[in-house]
Structures are given as C-alpha cells and as structure tokens.
Coordinates of C-alpha atoms in Angstrom, one line a residue:
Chain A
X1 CA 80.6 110.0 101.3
X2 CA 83.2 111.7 99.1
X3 CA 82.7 110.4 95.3
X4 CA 84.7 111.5 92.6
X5 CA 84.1 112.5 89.4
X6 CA 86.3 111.6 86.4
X7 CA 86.7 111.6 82.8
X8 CA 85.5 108.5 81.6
X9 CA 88.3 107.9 78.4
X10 CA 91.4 109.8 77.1
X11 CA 93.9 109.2 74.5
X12 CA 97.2 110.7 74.5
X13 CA 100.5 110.1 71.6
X14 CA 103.4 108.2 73.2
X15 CA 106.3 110.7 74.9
X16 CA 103.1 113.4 75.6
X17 CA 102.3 114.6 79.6
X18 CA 98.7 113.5 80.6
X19 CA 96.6 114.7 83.1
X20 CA 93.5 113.8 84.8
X21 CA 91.4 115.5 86.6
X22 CA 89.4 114.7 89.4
X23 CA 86.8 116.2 90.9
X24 CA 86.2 115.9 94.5
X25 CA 83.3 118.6 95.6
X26 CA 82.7 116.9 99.5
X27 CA 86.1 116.2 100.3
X28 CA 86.2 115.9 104.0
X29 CA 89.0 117.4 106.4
X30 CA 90.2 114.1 107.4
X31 CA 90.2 112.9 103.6
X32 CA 93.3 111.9 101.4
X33 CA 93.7 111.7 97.4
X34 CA 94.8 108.7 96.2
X35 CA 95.0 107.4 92.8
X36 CA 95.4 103.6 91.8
X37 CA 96.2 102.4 88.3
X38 CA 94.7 99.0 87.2
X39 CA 96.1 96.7 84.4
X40 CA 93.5 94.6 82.2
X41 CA 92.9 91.1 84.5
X42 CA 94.7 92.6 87.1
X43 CA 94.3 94.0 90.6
X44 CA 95.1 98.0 91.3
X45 CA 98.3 99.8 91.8
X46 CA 98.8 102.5 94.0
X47 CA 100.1 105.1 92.7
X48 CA 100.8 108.3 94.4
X49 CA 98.6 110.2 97.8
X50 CA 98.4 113.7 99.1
X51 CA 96.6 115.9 101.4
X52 CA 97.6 119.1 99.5
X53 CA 99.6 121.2 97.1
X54 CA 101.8 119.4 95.7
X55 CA 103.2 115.8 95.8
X56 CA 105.5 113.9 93.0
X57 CA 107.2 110.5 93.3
X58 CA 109.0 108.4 90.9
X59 CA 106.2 107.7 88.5
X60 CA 103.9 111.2 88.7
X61 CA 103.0 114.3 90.5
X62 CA 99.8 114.8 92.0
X63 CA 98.4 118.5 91.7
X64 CA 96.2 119.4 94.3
X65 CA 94.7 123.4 95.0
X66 CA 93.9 125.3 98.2
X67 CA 90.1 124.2 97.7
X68 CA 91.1 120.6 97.6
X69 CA 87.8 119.7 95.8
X70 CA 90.0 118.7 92.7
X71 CA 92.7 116.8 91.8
X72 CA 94.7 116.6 89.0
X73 CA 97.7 113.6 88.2
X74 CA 100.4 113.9 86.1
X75 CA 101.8 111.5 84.0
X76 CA 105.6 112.9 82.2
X77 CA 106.2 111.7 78.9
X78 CA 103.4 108.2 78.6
X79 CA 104.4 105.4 76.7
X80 CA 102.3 102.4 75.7
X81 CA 102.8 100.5 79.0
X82 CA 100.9 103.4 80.7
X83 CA 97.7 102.4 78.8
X84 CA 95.8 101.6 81.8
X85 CA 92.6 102.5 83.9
X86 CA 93.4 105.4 86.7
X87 CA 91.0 105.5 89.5
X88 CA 90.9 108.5 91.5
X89 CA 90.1 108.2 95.6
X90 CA 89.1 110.4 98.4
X91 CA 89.0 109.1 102.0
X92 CA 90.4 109.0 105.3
X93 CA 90.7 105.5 107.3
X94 CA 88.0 103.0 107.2
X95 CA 87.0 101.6 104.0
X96 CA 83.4 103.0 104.1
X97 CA 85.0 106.2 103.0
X98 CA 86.8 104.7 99.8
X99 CA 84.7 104.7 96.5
X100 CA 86.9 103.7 93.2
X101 CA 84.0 104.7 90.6
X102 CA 84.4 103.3 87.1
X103 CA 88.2 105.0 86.8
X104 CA 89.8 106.9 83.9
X105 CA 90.3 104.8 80.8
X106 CA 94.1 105.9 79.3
X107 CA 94.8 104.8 75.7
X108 CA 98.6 106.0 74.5
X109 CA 99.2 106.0 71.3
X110 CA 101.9 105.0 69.1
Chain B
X1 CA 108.0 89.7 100.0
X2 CA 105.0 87.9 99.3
X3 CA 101.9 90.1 98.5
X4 CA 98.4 89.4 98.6
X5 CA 97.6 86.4 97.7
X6 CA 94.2 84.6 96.8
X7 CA 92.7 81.2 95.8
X8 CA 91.4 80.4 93.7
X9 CA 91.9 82.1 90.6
X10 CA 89.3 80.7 88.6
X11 CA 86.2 79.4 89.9
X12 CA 82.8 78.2 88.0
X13 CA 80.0 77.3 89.6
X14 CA 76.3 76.2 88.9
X15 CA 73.8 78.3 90.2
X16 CA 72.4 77.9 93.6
X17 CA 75.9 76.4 94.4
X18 CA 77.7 77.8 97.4
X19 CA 81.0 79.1 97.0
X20 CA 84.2 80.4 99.2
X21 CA 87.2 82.4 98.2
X22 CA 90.5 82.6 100.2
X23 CA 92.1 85.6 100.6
X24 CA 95.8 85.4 102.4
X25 CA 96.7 89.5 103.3
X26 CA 100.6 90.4 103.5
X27 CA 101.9 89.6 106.9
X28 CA 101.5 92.3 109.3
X29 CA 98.5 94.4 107.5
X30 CA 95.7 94.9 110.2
X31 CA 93.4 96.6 107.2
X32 CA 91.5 93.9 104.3
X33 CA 89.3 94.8 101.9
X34 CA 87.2 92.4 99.7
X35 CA 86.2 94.1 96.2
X36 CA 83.5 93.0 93.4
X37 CA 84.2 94.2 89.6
X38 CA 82.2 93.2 87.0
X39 CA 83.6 93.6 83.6
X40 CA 84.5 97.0 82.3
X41 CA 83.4 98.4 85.6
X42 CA 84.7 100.0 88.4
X43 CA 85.6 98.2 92.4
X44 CA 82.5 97.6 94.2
X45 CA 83.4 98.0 98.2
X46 CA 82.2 94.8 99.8
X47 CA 83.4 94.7 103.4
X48 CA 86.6 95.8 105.5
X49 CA 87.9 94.1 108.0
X50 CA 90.3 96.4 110.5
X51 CA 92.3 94.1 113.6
X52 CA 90.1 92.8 115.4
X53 CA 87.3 95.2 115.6
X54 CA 83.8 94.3 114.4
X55 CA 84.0 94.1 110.1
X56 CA 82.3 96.4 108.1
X57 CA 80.1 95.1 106.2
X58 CA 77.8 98.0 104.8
X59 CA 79.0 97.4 100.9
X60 CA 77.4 93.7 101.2
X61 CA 75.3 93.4 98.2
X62 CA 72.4 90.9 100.0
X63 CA 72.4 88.3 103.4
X64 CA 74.1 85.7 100.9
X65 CA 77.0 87.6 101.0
X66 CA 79.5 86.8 103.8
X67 CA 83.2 86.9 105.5
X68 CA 85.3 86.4 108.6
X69 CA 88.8 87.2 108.6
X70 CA 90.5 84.3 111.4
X71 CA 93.0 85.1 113.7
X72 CA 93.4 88.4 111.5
X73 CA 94.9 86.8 109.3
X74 CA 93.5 85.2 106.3
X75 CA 89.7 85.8 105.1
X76 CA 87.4 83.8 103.4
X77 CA 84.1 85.4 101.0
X78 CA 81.9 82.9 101.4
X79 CA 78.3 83.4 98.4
X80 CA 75.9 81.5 99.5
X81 CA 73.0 79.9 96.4
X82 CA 74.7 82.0 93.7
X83 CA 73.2 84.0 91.1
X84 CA 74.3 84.6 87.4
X85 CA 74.5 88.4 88.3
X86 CA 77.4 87.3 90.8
X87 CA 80.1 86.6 88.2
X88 CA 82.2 89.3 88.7
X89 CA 86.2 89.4 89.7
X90 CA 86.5 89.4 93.3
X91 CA 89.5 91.5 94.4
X92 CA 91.3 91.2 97.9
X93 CA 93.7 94.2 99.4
X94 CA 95.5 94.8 102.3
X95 CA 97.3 97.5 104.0
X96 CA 98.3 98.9 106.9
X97 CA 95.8 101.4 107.7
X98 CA 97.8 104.9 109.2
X99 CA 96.6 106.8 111.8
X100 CA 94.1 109.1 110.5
X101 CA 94.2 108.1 106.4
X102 CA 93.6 105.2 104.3
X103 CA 96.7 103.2 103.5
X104 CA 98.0 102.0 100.7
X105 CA 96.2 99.2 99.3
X106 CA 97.7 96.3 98.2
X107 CA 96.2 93.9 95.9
X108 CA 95.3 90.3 94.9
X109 CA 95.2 89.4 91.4
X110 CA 91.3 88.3 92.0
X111 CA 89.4 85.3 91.6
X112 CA 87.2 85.2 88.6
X113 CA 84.2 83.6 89.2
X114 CA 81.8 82.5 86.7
X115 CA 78.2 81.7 87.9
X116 CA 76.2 79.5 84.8

C-alpha cells in the first residue's frame, strides 16, 4: 500500500506560490498522483493527476521527478479562498490502493 | 449535471440504534466509494463498490458495518447498534474508474452523523 507523507500545516501571505510536497517512497508502476482539496464541512475536490514530469491545468501544476517517490503541487499566486486542506494520493484503480492521510492544512494570509 | 448526492445530511441517533445513509452516485459512474472522517482528520476508506463485481469491503471498521449498491446505482451504509466512536462525516464519491488508474473522484457533501 502506497501512503503518503505530507506536511501536516503551512502558512503562506496572499499573491505568494505554494508548494507541497509529498512524499511517496512505494509508489507502484501502475500508481497515479492525485491531489484533492477539501473545504471545511465539505466533501473533496479533485484537483490535478499525473503519472510523471510535469502536468499543469487551470488551477496548479503538479511537479513530479524521474524517481516518482515525491510529489510536489503548485499553487500560483494563493489568495484567501485557497485556505483549504490538500490531500495528496497515490494509486492505481481499485480503491484499496487509495489512502487520503490527514492532508495538508493551507492557511493564506492576508 | 447533478453530482453526488446523499441523504441525509444530518442524522442523530441514540446509541444502539440502527442507522442507513443513502448515497445517489452521478449517472453513469461504475466506481463508489463510501468514506468516514472524524473531525480534523483525514478520509477513512470504508468500502468500494466497482459495476457489478463483488464490493470491497477491506476498509470496514467491524461486522456492524455494511453496504449494497442496487442495480449499480444508488448505495446505502447501513450501522448496525451504533457506538459514540461512530460519529464521524460519512462521505460518498463516485467516478468513473479508467482503465488502469483511479478516476476522479467526485463527492457528496456527507452526512453528519451524531451518535449520543
């Protein structure tokens, strides 16, 4: 079972880049990154996958090295709405790969 | 569309009491997942159901712990003589599970369910 390791807390200034990393030391050929952002009283987001390299999309970039036993997103310039929990997944299909942990708590300040 | 929808959103019950929760996937997803969160914590992996294949159910915390997903369509949790320690958040997704990686899940906003 891949399970990630992540920062529990960070705290970045409004307008600043942010990223967290992931680590991700029994990834599994068949196993994808995915990270999910959760809202207070709210279910999870998806937010961005890869396998490798790199992938961006509308809302961040997902940084991912030749090793793949890490992971790194990328948020551009944060505001207060990004204040959030960011969990960090490795798996392939079947949800007995899949383990959310206790996520990455964001705070963005003013 | 309509997302993931479940029912209902609020639920307290006495302990000992049996309790179900609804879960009503987007239309087409073979993939559902039933999570458990307990405040400030992370999703607890309950069970997966995939088509029509046999559900995992590995991530079941005890026996009183059960689902079926009908027609593979909508799923029911069903707790059987509830505990305090079950008062949690329990999260449905859905997705539609690609070949070869796991899809992008799609959420519920949760039932919150408070055992006295």
């Amino acid at each position: 079972l891949a399970k990630t390791t992540q920062p529990i807390s960070m705290d970045s200034y409004e307008g600043q880049e942010v990223n967290i990393t992931c680590s991700h030391n029994n990834i599994a050929t068949n196993d994808y990154i995915t990270w999910y952002q959760q809202f207070p009283s709210q279910g999870p987001r998806f937010i961005i996958q890869g396998y490798k390299t790199k992938v961006t999309n509308e809302v961040a970039s997902l940084f991912i090295p030749a090793d793949r036993k890490s992971s790194t997103l990328s948020l551009p310039r944060v505001s207060l709405s990004d204040t959030a929990v960011y969990y960090c997944l490795v798996g392939a299909a079947g949800a007995n790969n899949l383990f959310f942990g206790t996520g990455t708590r964001l705070t963005v300040i003013p | 569309g309509a997302g993931v929808s479940q029912s209902p959103s609020n639920k307290v019950t006495e302990k000992g009491k049996d309790v179900e929760l609804r879960c009503d996937p987007i239309s087409g997803h073979t993939a559902l997942y039933w999570y458990r969160q307990s405040l400030g914590q992370g999703l607890e992996f309950l069970i997966y159901f995939q088509g029509n294949s046999a559900p995992d159910k590995s991530g079941l915390p005890s026996d009183r712990f059960s689902a079926e997903r009908t027609g593979g369509s909508v799923s029911t949790l069903t707790i059987q003589r509830t505990q305090q320690e079950d008062s949690a958040v329990y999260l449905c997704a859905s997705s539609l599970a690609a070949s070869g990686r796991a899809g992008e899940q799609y959420f519920g906003p949760g039932t919150r369910l408070t055992v006295t």
